[in-house]
Short mmCIF file of C-alpha atoms and ligand atoms in Angstrom, two decimals:
data_model
loop_
_atom_site.label_atom_id
_atom_site.label_comp_id
_atom_site.label_asym_id
_atom_site.label_seq_id
_atom_site.Cartn_x
_atom_site.Cartn_y
_atom_site.Cartn_z
CA MET A 1131 4.72 -69.55 1.41
CA ALA A 1132 7.38 -71.27 -0.68
CA PHE A 1133 10.60 -70.41 -2.45
CA ARG A 1134 11.04 -67.31 -4.56
CA LYS A 1135 10.41 -67.28 -8.30
CA GLY A 1136 13.45 -68.51 -10.19
CA PHE A 1137 14.70 -70.67 -7.31
CA LEU A 1138 17.02 -73.19 -8.94
CA TRP A 1139 16.02 -76.85 -8.52
CA GLY A 1140 18.11 -79.77 -9.67
CA GLY A 1141 20.75 -82.35 -8.87
CA ALA A 1142 24.52 -82.62 -8.55
CA THR A 1143 27.11 -85.06 -9.87
CA ALA A 1144 30.89 -85.19 -10.22
CA ALA A 1145 32.76 -86.19 -13.37
CA ASN A 1146 34.74 -89.06 -11.88
CA GLN A 1147 31.68 -90.58 -10.22
CA CYS A 1148 29.53 -90.76 -13.33
CA GLU A 1149 31.37 -90.17 -16.61
CA GLY A 1150 33.61 -93.20 -17.07
CA GLY A 1151 35.39 -93.02 -20.45
CA PHE A 1152 38.54 -92.55 -18.39
CA SER A 1153 40.94 -92.77 -21.34
CA GLU A 1154 38.69 -91.50 -24.13
CA GLY A 1155 38.99 -88.22 -26.01
CA GLY A 1156 42.63 -87.90 -24.94
CA ARG A 1157 41.77 -87.78 -21.22
CA GLY A 1158 44.73 -88.22 -18.87
CA LEU A 1159 44.86 -90.32 -15.72
CA ALA A 1160 43.70 -88.65 -12.47
CA ASN A 1161 43.97 -89.40 -8.75
CA VAL A 1162 40.26 -90.27 -8.67
CA ASP A 1163 40.74 -93.03 -11.27
CA VAL A 1164 43.24 -94.98 -9.20
CA SER A 1165 41.13 -95.08 -6.04
CA PRO A 1166 39.78 -98.65 -5.83
CA VAL A 1167 36.60 -99.98 -4.28
CA GLY A 1168 37.11 -102.06 -1.13
CA SER A 1169 39.14 -102.06 2.02
CA ASP A 1170 42.16 -100.19 0.58
CA ARG A 1171 40.12 -97.21 -0.54
CA MET A 1172 40.28 -95.27 2.70
CA ALA A 1173 44.07 -95.70 2.92
CA VAL A 1174 44.42 -94.47 -0.66
CA ILE A 1175 42.11 -91.44 -0.47
CA SER A 1176 43.61 -90.35 2.82
CA GLY A 1177 47.11 -90.40 1.30
CA LYS A 1178 48.37 -93.19 3.57
CA LYS A 1179 48.81 -95.77 0.82
CA LYS A 1180 50.27 -94.72 -2.50
CA MET A 1181 48.44 -96.00 -5.54
CA PHE A 1182 49.63 -94.17 -8.62
CA ASP A 1183 48.35 -96.55 -11.27
CA PHE A 1184 45.97 -99.47 -11.76
CA ASP A 1185 46.92 -102.96 -10.56
CA ASP A 1186 45.32 -106.35 -11.20
CA GLU A 1187 44.16 -106.93 -7.64
CA HIS A 1188 41.68 -104.09 -7.38
CA PHE A 1189 38.55 -102.91 -9.15
CA TYR A 1190 38.51 -99.23 -10.08
CA PRO A 1191 34.88 -98.12 -10.37
CA SER A 1192 35.52 -94.67 -11.84
CA LYS A 1193 37.06 -96.10 -15.01
CA ASP A 1194 33.61 -96.71 -16.46
CA ALA A 1195 31.37 -95.38 -13.66
CA ILE A 1196 27.82 -95.14 -15.08
CA ASP A 1197 29.10 -94.30 -18.56
CA MET A 1198 27.61 -90.83 -18.65
CA TYR A 1199 30.39 -89.92 -21.06
CA HIS A 1200 28.39 -91.76 -23.72
CA ARG A 1201 24.91 -91.43 -22.23
CA TYR A 1202 24.73 -87.80 -21.18
CA LYS A 1203 21.95 -87.00 -23.66
CA GLU A 1204 19.68 -89.69 -22.21
CA ASP A 1205 20.52 -88.61 -18.66
CA ILE A 1206 19.99 -84.90 -19.23
CA ARG A 1207 16.69 -85.72 -20.94
CA LEU A 1208 15.62 -87.52 -17.75
CA PHE A 1209 16.71 -84.54 -15.62
CA ALA A 1210 14.65 -82.29 -17.90
CA GLU A 1211 11.68 -84.62 -17.51
CA MET A 1212 11.84 -84.01 -13.75
CA GLY A 1213 11.86 -80.29 -14.49
CA PHE A 1214 15.44 -79.47 -13.44
CA THR A 1215 16.30 -75.81 -13.84
CA VAL A 1216 19.91 -76.36 -12.77
CA TYR A 1217 22.37 -79.23 -13.13
CA ARG A 1218 25.51 -79.20 -11.02
CA MET A 1219 28.34 -81.16 -12.61
CA SER A 1220 32.11 -81.02 -12.67
CA ILE A 1221 34.76 -80.76 -15.33
CA ALA A 1222 37.42 -83.47 -15.31
CA TRP A 1223 40.65 -81.46 -15.29
CA SER A 1224 42.51 -84.23 -17.14
CA ARG A 1225 40.05 -84.09 -20.06
CA ILE A 1226 41.00 -80.45 -20.65
CA PHE A 1227 44.68 -80.73 -19.70
CA PRO A 1228 45.52 -84.46 -19.75
CA HIS A 1229 48.79 -83.95 -17.86
CA GLY A 1230 47.82 -80.71 -16.22
CA ASP A 1231 50.93 -78.76 -17.23
CA GLU A 1232 50.43 -78.46 -21.01
CA LYS A 1233 50.32 -74.99 -22.55
CA GLU A 1234 47.34 -75.70 -24.78
CA PRO A 1235 44.08 -77.41 -23.80
CA ASN A 1236 42.82 -80.64 -25.36
CA GLU A 1237 40.16 -79.75 -27.92
CA ALA A 1238 38.29 -83.06 -27.58
CA GLY A 1239 37.80 -82.43 -23.85
CA LEU A 1240 36.65 -78.85 -24.38
CA GLN A 1241 34.23 -79.98 -27.06
CA PHE A 1242 32.78 -82.71 -24.86
CA TYR A 1243 31.72 -80.27 -22.16
CA GLU A 1244 30.52 -77.74 -24.69
CA ASP A 1245 28.19 -80.44 -26.03
CA VAL A 1246 27.00 -81.24 -22.51
CA PHE A 1247 26.30 -77.58 -21.70
CA ARG A 1248 24.45 -77.10 -24.99
CA GLU A 1249 22.36 -80.16 -24.20
CA CYS A 1250 21.44 -78.64 -20.82
CA ARG A 1251 20.58 -75.29 -22.37
CA LYS A 1252 18.35 -77.05 -24.92
CA TYR A 1253 16.05 -77.85 -21.98
CA GLY A 1254 16.50 -74.53 -20.18
CA ILE A 1255 18.77 -76.12 -17.57
CA GLU A 1256 21.39 -73.79 -16.06
CA PRO A 1257 24.74 -75.57 -15.63
CA LEU A 1258 26.47 -75.06 -12.28
CA VAL A 1259 30.04 -76.18 -12.79
CA THR A 1260 32.55 -77.36 -10.22
CA ILE A 1261 36.01 -76.69 -11.60
CA THR A 1262 37.64 -79.41 -9.50
CA HIS A 1263 35.61 -82.05 -7.76
CA PHE A 1264 38.31 -84.08 -6.01
CA ASP A 1265 40.33 -84.57 -9.21
CA CYS A 1266 43.93 -83.79 -10.02
CA PRO A 1267 45.84 -85.09 -13.07
CA MET A 1268 48.16 -87.92 -11.98
CA HIS A 1269 51.05 -86.31 -13.82
CA LEU A 1270 50.77 -83.36 -11.43
CA VAL A 1271 50.69 -85.76 -8.49
CA ARG A 1272 53.80 -87.65 -9.65
CA GLU A 1273 55.91 -84.80 -10.96
CA TYR A 1274 54.95 -81.95 -8.65
CA GLY A 1275 53.46 -83.51 -5.53
CA ALA A 1276 50.08 -82.01 -6.47
CA TRP A 1277 48.80 -79.04 -4.42
CA ARG A 1278 51.76 -79.01 -2.03
CA ASN A 1279 53.57 -77.38 -4.95
CA ARG A 1280 52.87 -73.72 -5.65
CA ARG A 1281 53.15 -74.32 -9.38
CA LEU A 1282 49.71 -75.94 -9.25
CA ILE A 1283 48.27 -72.43 -8.95
CA SER A 1284 49.39 -71.51 -12.46
CA PHE A 1285 48.22 -74.84 -13.91
CA TYR A 1286 44.81 -74.26 -12.34
CA GLU A 1287 44.85 -70.72 -13.73
CA ASN A 1288 45.39 -72.14 -17.23
CA LEU A 1289 42.44 -74.45 -16.69
CA CYS A 1290 40.25 -71.55 -15.58
CA ASN A 1291 41.30 -69.38 -18.50
CA ALA A 1292 40.53 -72.15 -20.96
CA ILE A 1293 37.10 -73.01 -19.61
CA PHE A 1294 35.89 -69.51 -18.76
CA ARG A 1295 36.70 -68.35 -22.28
CA ARG A 1296 35.33 -71.38 -24.08
CA TYR A 1297 32.08 -71.54 -22.10
CA LYS A 1298 31.36 -67.82 -21.95
CA GLY A 1299 27.61 -67.42 -22.38
CA LEU A 1300 27.01 -71.13 -21.72
CA VAL A 1301 27.97 -71.31 -18.04
CA LYS A 1302 27.42 -68.58 -15.48
CA TYR A 1303 27.68 -70.36 -12.10
CA TRP A 1304 31.06 -71.78 -11.05
CA LEU A 1305 32.42 -73.45 -7.91
CA THR A 1306 36.17 -73.41 -7.47
CA PHE A 1307 36.91 -76.48 -5.26
CA ASN A 1308 34.43 -79.10 -4.13
CA GLU A 1309 34.34 -79.44 -0.33
CA ILE A 1310 37.60 -77.56 0.04
CA ASN A 1311 37.85 -78.58 3.72
CA VAL A 1312 38.11 -82.24 2.72
CA ILE A 1313 41.84 -81.71 2.26
CA LEU A 1314 42.20 -82.14 6.03
CA GLU A 1315 40.50 -85.56 6.13
CA ALA A 1316 41.08 -87.15 2.72
CA PRO A 1317 44.09 -85.28 1.30
CA PHE A 1318 44.75 -87.58 -1.69
CA MET A 1319 41.14 -87.39 -2.80
CA GLY A 1320 40.86 -83.69 -1.98
CA ALA A 1321 44.18 -82.44 -3.30
CA GLY A 1322 46.30 -85.31 -4.65
CA LEU A 1323 48.50 -85.27 -1.53
CA CYS A 1324 50.50 -88.30 -0.34
CA PHE A 1325 53.05 -88.24 2.43
CA GLU A 1326 56.52 -89.61 3.07
CA GLU A 1327 57.44 -91.13 6.40
CA GLY A 1328 58.31 -88.40 8.92
CA GLU A 1329 56.77 -85.50 7.02
CA ASN A 1330 54.71 -82.93 8.89
CA GLU A 1331 51.39 -83.81 7.28
CA LYS A 1332 49.47 -80.99 8.87
CA GLN A 1333 51.92 -78.40 7.60
CA ILE A 1334 51.72 -79.80 4.08
CA LYS A 1335 47.95 -79.81 4.17
CA TYR A 1336 47.76 -76.16 5.19
CA GLN A 1337 50.41 -75.20 2.64
CA ALA A 1338 48.39 -76.98 -0.06
CA ALA A 1339 45.23 -75.33 1.27
CA HIS A 1340 46.89 -71.92 0.93
CA HIS A 1341 47.70 -72.70 -2.71
CA GLU A 1342 44.10 -73.72 -3.34
CA LEU A 1343 42.79 -70.59 -1.64
CA VAL A 1344 45.01 -68.36 -3.79
CA ALA A 1345 43.99 -70.35 -6.88
CA SER A 1346 40.34 -69.90 -5.93
CA ALA A 1347 40.77 -66.13 -5.63
CA LEU A 1348 42.50 -66.04 -9.02
CA ALA A 1349 39.65 -68.05 -10.51
CA THR A 1350 37.18 -65.45 -9.24
CA LYS A 1351 39.31 -62.67 -10.71
CA ILE A 1352 39.55 -64.31 -14.13
CA ALA A 1353 35.88 -65.33 -14.17
CA HIS A 1354 34.78 -61.74 -13.58
CA GLU A 1355 37.23 -60.37 -16.14
CA VAL A 1356 36.12 -62.80 -18.82
CA ASP A 1357 32.43 -62.22 -18.17
CA PRO A 1358 31.03 -59.86 -15.54
CA GLU A 1359 27.92 -62.07 -15.55
CA ASN A 1360 29.89 -64.95 -14.02
CA LYS A 1361 29.11 -65.86 -10.40
CA VAL A 1362 31.76 -67.77 -8.48
CA GLY A 1363 31.15 -69.72 -5.30
CA CYS A 1364 33.15 -71.63 -2.73
CA MET A 1365 32.01 -75.05 -1.52
CA LEU A 1366 32.10 -76.41 2.01
CA ALA A 1367 31.42 -79.87 3.40
CA ALA A 1368 29.09 -78.41 6.01
CA GLY A 1369 27.03 -79.66 8.92
CA ASN A 1370 27.16 -77.76 12.20
CA THR A 1371 28.76 -79.32 15.25
CA TYR A 1372 26.64 -79.58 18.38
CA PRO A 1373 28.15 -79.66 21.86
CA HIS A 1374 27.54 -83.06 23.45
CA THR A 1375 26.28 -81.26 26.59
CA CYS A 1376 25.91 -77.64 27.73
CA GLN A 1377 29.12 -78.00 29.74
CA PRO A 1378 31.14 -74.95 28.53
CA ASN A 1379 34.13 -77.06 27.52
CA ASP A 1380 31.87 -79.10 25.25
CA VAL A 1381 30.54 -75.91 23.71
CA TRP A 1382 34.10 -74.79 23.09
CA ALA A 1383 35.00 -78.17 21.56
CA ALA A 1384 32.08 -77.82 19.14
CA MET A 1385 33.11 -74.29 18.22
CA CYS A 1386 36.68 -75.38 17.54
CA ALA A 1387 35.47 -78.28 15.40
CA ASP A 1388 33.40 -75.91 13.24
CA ARG A 1389 36.26 -73.46 12.89
CA ARG A 1390 38.41 -76.19 11.31
CA SER A 1391 35.98 -76.08 8.39
CA TYR A 1392 34.97 -72.43 8.53
CA PHE A 1393 38.63 -71.47 8.17
CA PHE A 1394 38.45 -72.11 4.41
CA ILE A 1395 35.24 -70.19 3.83
CA ASP A 1396 36.36 -67.38 6.15
CA VAL A 1397 39.26 -66.84 3.75
CA GLN A 1398 37.22 -67.26 0.57
CA SER A 1399 34.31 -65.14 1.72
CA HIS A 1400 35.83 -62.55 4.10
CA GLY A 1401 39.09 -62.42 2.16
CA GLU A 1402 41.51 -62.92 5.01
CA TYR A 1403 42.96 -65.52 7.33
CA PRO A 1404 40.81 -65.38 10.49
CA PRO A 1405 42.61 -64.41 13.74
CA TYR A 1406 41.96 -67.82 15.37
CA ALA A 1407 43.65 -69.59 12.43
CA LEU A 1408 46.64 -67.23 12.40
CA LYS A 1409 47.18 -67.85 16.12
CA GLN A 1410 46.94 -71.62 15.77
CA LEU A 1411 49.13 -71.92 12.70
CA GLU A 1412 51.74 -69.71 14.36
CA ALA A 1413 51.58 -71.63 17.63
CA GLU A 1414 52.06 -74.94 15.84
CA GLY A 1415 54.82 -73.52 13.63
CA ILE A 1416 52.99 -74.46 10.44
CA MET A 1417 52.15 -71.06 8.97
CA PRO A 1418 52.04 -71.54 5.19
CA VAL A 1419 54.72 -69.91 3.10
CA MET A 1420 53.06 -67.01 1.29
CA GLU A 1421 54.30 -64.83 -1.54
CA ASP A 1422 54.00 -61.09 -1.92
CA GLY A 1423 50.58 -60.27 -3.24
CA ASP A 1424 48.84 -63.39 -1.93
CA LEU A 1425 47.02 -61.62 0.87
CA GLU A 1426 45.93 -58.81 -1.46
CA LEU A 1427 44.54 -61.34 -3.94
CA LEU A 1428 42.60 -63.12 -1.22
CA LYS A 1429 41.19 -59.81 -0.01
CA LYS A 1430 40.25 -58.50 -3.42
CA TYR A 1431 38.66 -61.55 -5.03
CA THR A 1432 36.20 -63.02 -2.57
CA VAL A 1433 33.40 -65.31 -3.71
CA ASP A 1434 30.00 -64.15 -4.91
CA PHE A 1435 28.09 -66.86 -3.07
CA VAL A 1436 28.66 -69.64 -0.57
CA SER A 1437 27.68 -73.17 -1.49
CA PHE A 1438 27.81 -76.26 0.65
CA SER A 1439 26.95 -79.92 1.00
CA TYR A 1440 24.83 -81.02 3.91
CA TYR A 1441 24.29 -84.65 4.84
CA ASN A 1442 24.45 -84.57 8.61
CA SER A 1443 25.23 -82.52 11.67
CA ARG A 1444 28.16 -83.42 13.93
CA CYS A 1445 28.75 -83.61 17.64
CA ALA A 1446 31.78 -82.84 19.84
CA SER A 1447 32.78 -83.24 23.46
CA ALA A 1448 35.74 -82.19 25.59
CA ASP A 1449 35.41 -85.33 27.66
CA PRO A 1450 37.69 -88.14 26.40
CA LYS A 1451 35.37 -90.70 27.98
CA VAL A 1452 32.64 -89.69 25.57
CA ASN A 1453 34.03 -91.51 22.60
CA GLU A 1454 31.35 -93.42 20.75
CA THR A 1455 31.82 -92.30 17.17
CA ILE A 1456 29.63 -92.54 14.10
CA GLU A 1457 30.32 -92.17 10.37
CA GLY A 1458 29.19 -89.15 8.40
CA ASN A 1459 30.09 -87.20 5.30
CA ILE A 1460 33.90 -86.99 5.32
CA PHE A 1461 34.26 -86.65 9.07
CA ALA A 1462 33.50 -89.28 11.65
CA SER A 1463 32.05 -87.60 14.72
CA LEU A 1464 30.63 -88.38 18.13
CA LYS A 1465 27.32 -90.17 18.16
CA ASN A 1466 24.35 -87.92 18.80
CA PRO A 1467 21.87 -90.03 20.80
CA TYR A 1468 18.89 -88.03 19.50
CA LEU A 1469 19.41 -88.91 15.85
CA LYS A 1470 18.66 -91.95 13.72
CA ALA A 1471 21.18 -92.99 11.12
CA SER A 1472 21.23 -94.15 7.49
CA GLU A 1473 22.27 -97.66 6.44
CA TRP A 1474 25.81 -96.32 6.16
CA GLY A 1475 25.61 -94.96 9.68
CA TRP A 1476 25.32 -91.28 8.74
CA PRO A 1477 23.10 -89.33 11.18
CA ILE A 1478 19.82 -88.01 9.75
CA ASP A 1479 19.08 -84.49 10.95
CA PRO A 1480 16.85 -82.20 8.84
CA MET A 1481 16.78 -79.53 11.57
CA GLY A 1482 20.56 -79.50 11.28
CA LEU A 1483 20.16 -78.19 7.73
CA ARG A 1484 18.12 -75.23 9.00
CA ILE A 1485 20.73 -74.61 11.70
CA THR A 1486 23.58 -74.83 9.19
CA LEU A 1487 21.87 -72.50 6.71
CA ASN A 1488 21.33 -69.94 9.46
CA ALA A 1489 24.85 -70.26 10.82
CA LEU A 1490 26.37 -69.75 7.36
CA TYR A 1491 24.10 -66.85 6.51
CA ASP A 1492 24.76 -65.13 9.84
CA ARG A 1493 28.49 -65.55 9.33
CA TYR A 1494 28.88 -64.64 5.65
CA ARG A 1495 25.73 -62.72 4.64
CA LYS A 1496 26.12 -63.83 1.04
CA PRO A 1497 23.63 -65.83 -1.02
CA LEU A 1498 23.81 -69.51 -0.17
CA PHE A 1499 23.38 -72.56 -2.40
CA VAL A 1500 22.71 -76.08 -1.11
CA VAL A 1501 24.64 -78.03 -3.72
CA GLU A 1502 24.51 -81.52 -2.14
CA ASN A 1503 22.11 -83.30 0.16
CA GLY A 1504 20.62 -86.77 -0.02
CA LEU A 1505 20.31 -90.28 1.31
CA GLY A 1506 22.64 -93.12 0.32
CA ALA A 1507 20.58 -96.32 0.56
CA VAL A 1508 20.29 -99.86 -0.78
CA ASP A 1509 17.56 -99.96 -3.42
CA GLU A 1510 15.63 -102.92 -4.74
CA LEU A 1511 14.51 -102.91 -8.35
CA VAL A 1512 10.97 -104.28 -8.68
CA GLU A 1513 8.28 -104.40 -11.33
CA GLY A 1514 5.99 -101.39 -11.06
CA GLU A 1515 2.24 -101.16 -11.69
CA ASN A 1516 2.70 -100.30 -15.36
CA GLY A 1517 5.13 -103.17 -15.91
CA GLU A 1518 8.21 -100.91 -15.92
CA MET A 1519 11.02 -101.65 -13.48
CA THR A 1520 11.21 -99.17 -10.59
CA VAL A 1521 12.26 -98.70 -6.95
CA ILE A 1522 9.69 -97.91 -4.26
CA ASP A 1523 11.98 -95.58 -2.33
CA ASP A 1524 9.66 -94.03 0.23
CA TYR A 1525 12.62 -93.75 2.64
CA ARG A 1526 14.37 -91.41 0.18
CA ILE A 1527 11.25 -89.32 -0.31
CA GLU A 1528 10.85 -89.00 3.45
CA TYR A 1529 14.49 -87.93 3.91
CA MET A 1530 14.29 -85.34 1.17
CA ARG A 1531 10.87 -84.06 2.17
CA ASP A 1532 12.09 -83.39 5.72
CA HIS A 1533 15.23 -81.67 4.50
CA ILE A 1534 13.45 -79.51 1.94
CA LYS A 1535 10.94 -78.49 4.63
CA ALA A 1536 13.77 -77.44 6.92
CA MET A 1537 15.34 -75.50 4.06
CA ARG A 1538 11.99 -73.85 3.34
CA ASP A 1539 11.73 -72.77 6.98
CA ALA A 1540 15.20 -71.24 6.79
CA VAL A 1541 14.13 -69.25 3.75
CA THR A 1542 10.57 -68.29 4.58
CA GLU A 1543 10.80 -67.92 8.35
CA ASP A 1544 14.44 -67.00 8.95
CA GLY A 1545 15.11 -64.90 5.85
CA VAL A 1546 18.10 -66.83 4.54
CA ASP A 1547 18.96 -65.83 0.97
CA LEU A 1548 19.08 -69.13 -0.93
CA LEU A 1549 19.80 -69.45 -4.65
CA GLY A 1550 18.90 -73.08 -5.14
CA TYR A 1551 19.05 -76.73 -4.21
CA THR A 1552 20.87 -79.47 -6.07
CA MET A 1553 20.40 -82.79 -4.30
CA TRP A 1554 23.30 -85.23 -4.56
CA GLY A 1555 23.33 -87.90 -7.21
CA PRO A 1556 20.00 -87.54 -9.06
CA ILE A 1557 21.13 -90.59 -10.96
CA ASP A 1558 22.86 -93.45 -9.08
CA LEU A 1559 26.62 -93.06 -9.29
CA VAL A 1560 29.87 -94.28 -7.74
CA SER A 1561 30.22 -93.39 -4.05
CA ALA A 1562 33.14 -91.06 -3.34
CA GLY A 1563 33.71 -92.42 0.14
CA THR A 1564 33.45 -96.15 -0.48
CA GLY A 1565 33.59 -96.58 -4.27
CA GLU A 1566 30.39 -98.64 -4.12
CA MET A 1567 27.46 -98.53 -6.54
CA LYS A 1568 25.28 -100.15 -3.92
CA LYS A 1569 25.09 -96.88 -2.01
CA ARG A 1570 22.49 -95.17 -4.16
CA TYR A 1571 21.23 -91.58 -3.96
CA GLY A 1572 19.36 -91.28 -7.24
CA PHE A 1573 15.86 -90.65 -8.52
CA ILE A 1574 17.08 -92.72 -11.45
CA TYR A 1575 18.28 -96.27 -10.87
CA VAL A 1576 21.31 -97.47 -12.82
CA ASP A 1577 21.73 -101.19 -13.40
CA ARG A 1578 25.30 -101.65 -12.25
CA ASP A 1579 26.77 -103.33 -9.15
CA ASN A 1580 29.88 -102.94 -7.03
CA ASP A 1581 31.88 -105.28 -9.28
CA GLY A 1582 30.95 -103.53 -12.51
CA ASN A 1583 28.23 -105.99 -13.61
CA GLY A 1584 24.95 -104.78 -15.11
CA THR A 1585 23.43 -103.39 -18.29
CA LEU A 1586 23.73 -99.72 -17.25
CA ALA A 1587 20.05 -99.30 -18.13
CA ARG A 1588 18.29 -96.41 -16.38
CA TYR A 1589 14.94 -96.74 -14.52
CA ARG A 1590 12.78 -94.07 -12.88
CA LYS A 1591 12.26 -94.62 -9.14
CA LYS A 1592 9.13 -93.55 -7.23
CA SER A 1593 11.09 -90.50 -5.98
CA PHE A 1594 11.52 -89.39 -9.62
CA TRP A 1595 7.82 -88.57 -9.84
CA TRP A 1596 7.83 -87.05 -6.36
CA TYR A 1597 10.68 -84.65 -7.13
CA LYS A 1598 9.02 -83.65 -10.40
CA LYS A 1599 6.02 -82.43 -8.35
CA VAL A 1600 8.26 -80.64 -5.86
CA ILE A 1601 9.85 -78.70 -8.69
CA GLU A 1602 6.57 -78.04 -10.49
CA SER A 1603 5.11 -76.57 -7.30
CA ASN A 1604 8.34 -74.68 -6.44
CA GLY A 1605 8.57 -76.56 -3.17
CA GLU A 1606 4.92 -76.09 -2.11
CA ILE A 1607 3.94 -79.74 -2.56
CA LEU A 1608 6.26 -81.97 -0.63
C1 BG6 B 522 30.36 -85.40 -0.82
C2 BG6 B 522 31.05 -85.36 -2.15
O1 BG6 B 522 31.34 -85.54 0.15
O2 BG6 B 522 29.47 -86.42 -0.53
C3 BG6 B 522 30.47 -86.28 -3.20
O3 BG6 B 522 31.16 -84.05 -2.65
C4 BG6 B 522 30.05 -87.57 -2.54
O4 BG6 B 522 31.44 -86.47 -4.20
C5 BG6 B 522 28.95 -87.25 -1.55
O5 BG6 B 522 29.66 -88.56 -3.43
C6 BG6 B 522 28.34 -88.46 -0.86
O6 BG6 B 522 29.33 -89.24 -0.29
P1 BG6 B 522 29.46 -90.78 -0.60
O7 BG6 B 522 30.69 -91.21 0.08
O8 BG6 B 522 28.23 -91.41 -0.07
O9 BG6 B 522 29.54 -90.90 -2.09
#
């Protein structure tokens, strides 16, 4: 038994990690543009080091990225060749509103995405659009302090109005904020937040989160008003936390770690602040300032489906002596001795995907969508049997096969309602965490290195042909 008919298969990208063309078509500067590759990146994306413009010392990979701005037709054709039925991508806010606070949108930006969506539709590919994938116009960062300021809600509302109206009939699936919980770990990347010495960072993060949650509810409201066919989802950086042992305090530590993330989806899906969050925010004296009507909006406009990224599970312990940590998507966590790791140290845990799918479905009972999953690895371009350049990426095939199997079990054996699967980075793109090109996820190799050298030519990897078969067989042949 495999996936249901009409299951959506495809890949996911984000504007700033693939488009480039950072100043073309009237596009304004965004937080994601000024995040450099190299040792300063973490300080910048976590809001510890302010970088509000380019300097001569750093290389900024998102400026040109993989130049999809000019090559989207070639890239979408390759996606179609693999048989994609869905393509998850994001809109760069500063292409539509270059400063973020204009009254009228930028026609060149609107037209660009219209062309992209039409290109997808030409091949029967359903666009799944993230409204903000880590980006915020720099003008909003400088002049308003980004999402810490309530006025961002109305700027985001303008964005939603502009895109929902313009793309009515072209786009049906929307995600409001990519990995909304990332605001806690990488607040500049997630929400354009930087901090002054002595500020209560946690309070600011939760205030900004409240603004995003209200904005997300408004987006759902507007999307449904503009077109009742629209389906709006939230998006979580997921991966369940395991207790390090069955010692009850470890189990509690794992539960608390998961609640840090679930908080956001609890609000977006259940429509209210969960009791555990209210108690904690109150106890710490950091309850967000809310306006009349906020709670009603949250309650009334909950999401239609729950989407998430899954790269790895996590592990927690109450014992301070257990402190060997390991990297992972967004959050570092305790090392799980039962799991192998990727070249970037991220744990590899296909069963964790089945566990996460079940946990989310038990909790929210709404259709789920796996909108990111994949393996970042170093690839070597070699000459293939037919003389074309390729990558023999059996390691990627193995990773994806195991994860898709686990997902299939969740659907066919556990009864999870799953809309689709968009693996991360079907074409190599700039890493969000490190800014590298060397960390590749794609089925399509892009000739570009960490310093921006390369022809940008595209080559099909071995996994390209493998994924094509997976889609053709609707997940039967793995
Ligand atoms: C997710 C993001 O956190 O993970 C993507 O939504 C990101 O933007 C992906 O690229 C993989 O992370 P990284 O750091 O390997 O690019």
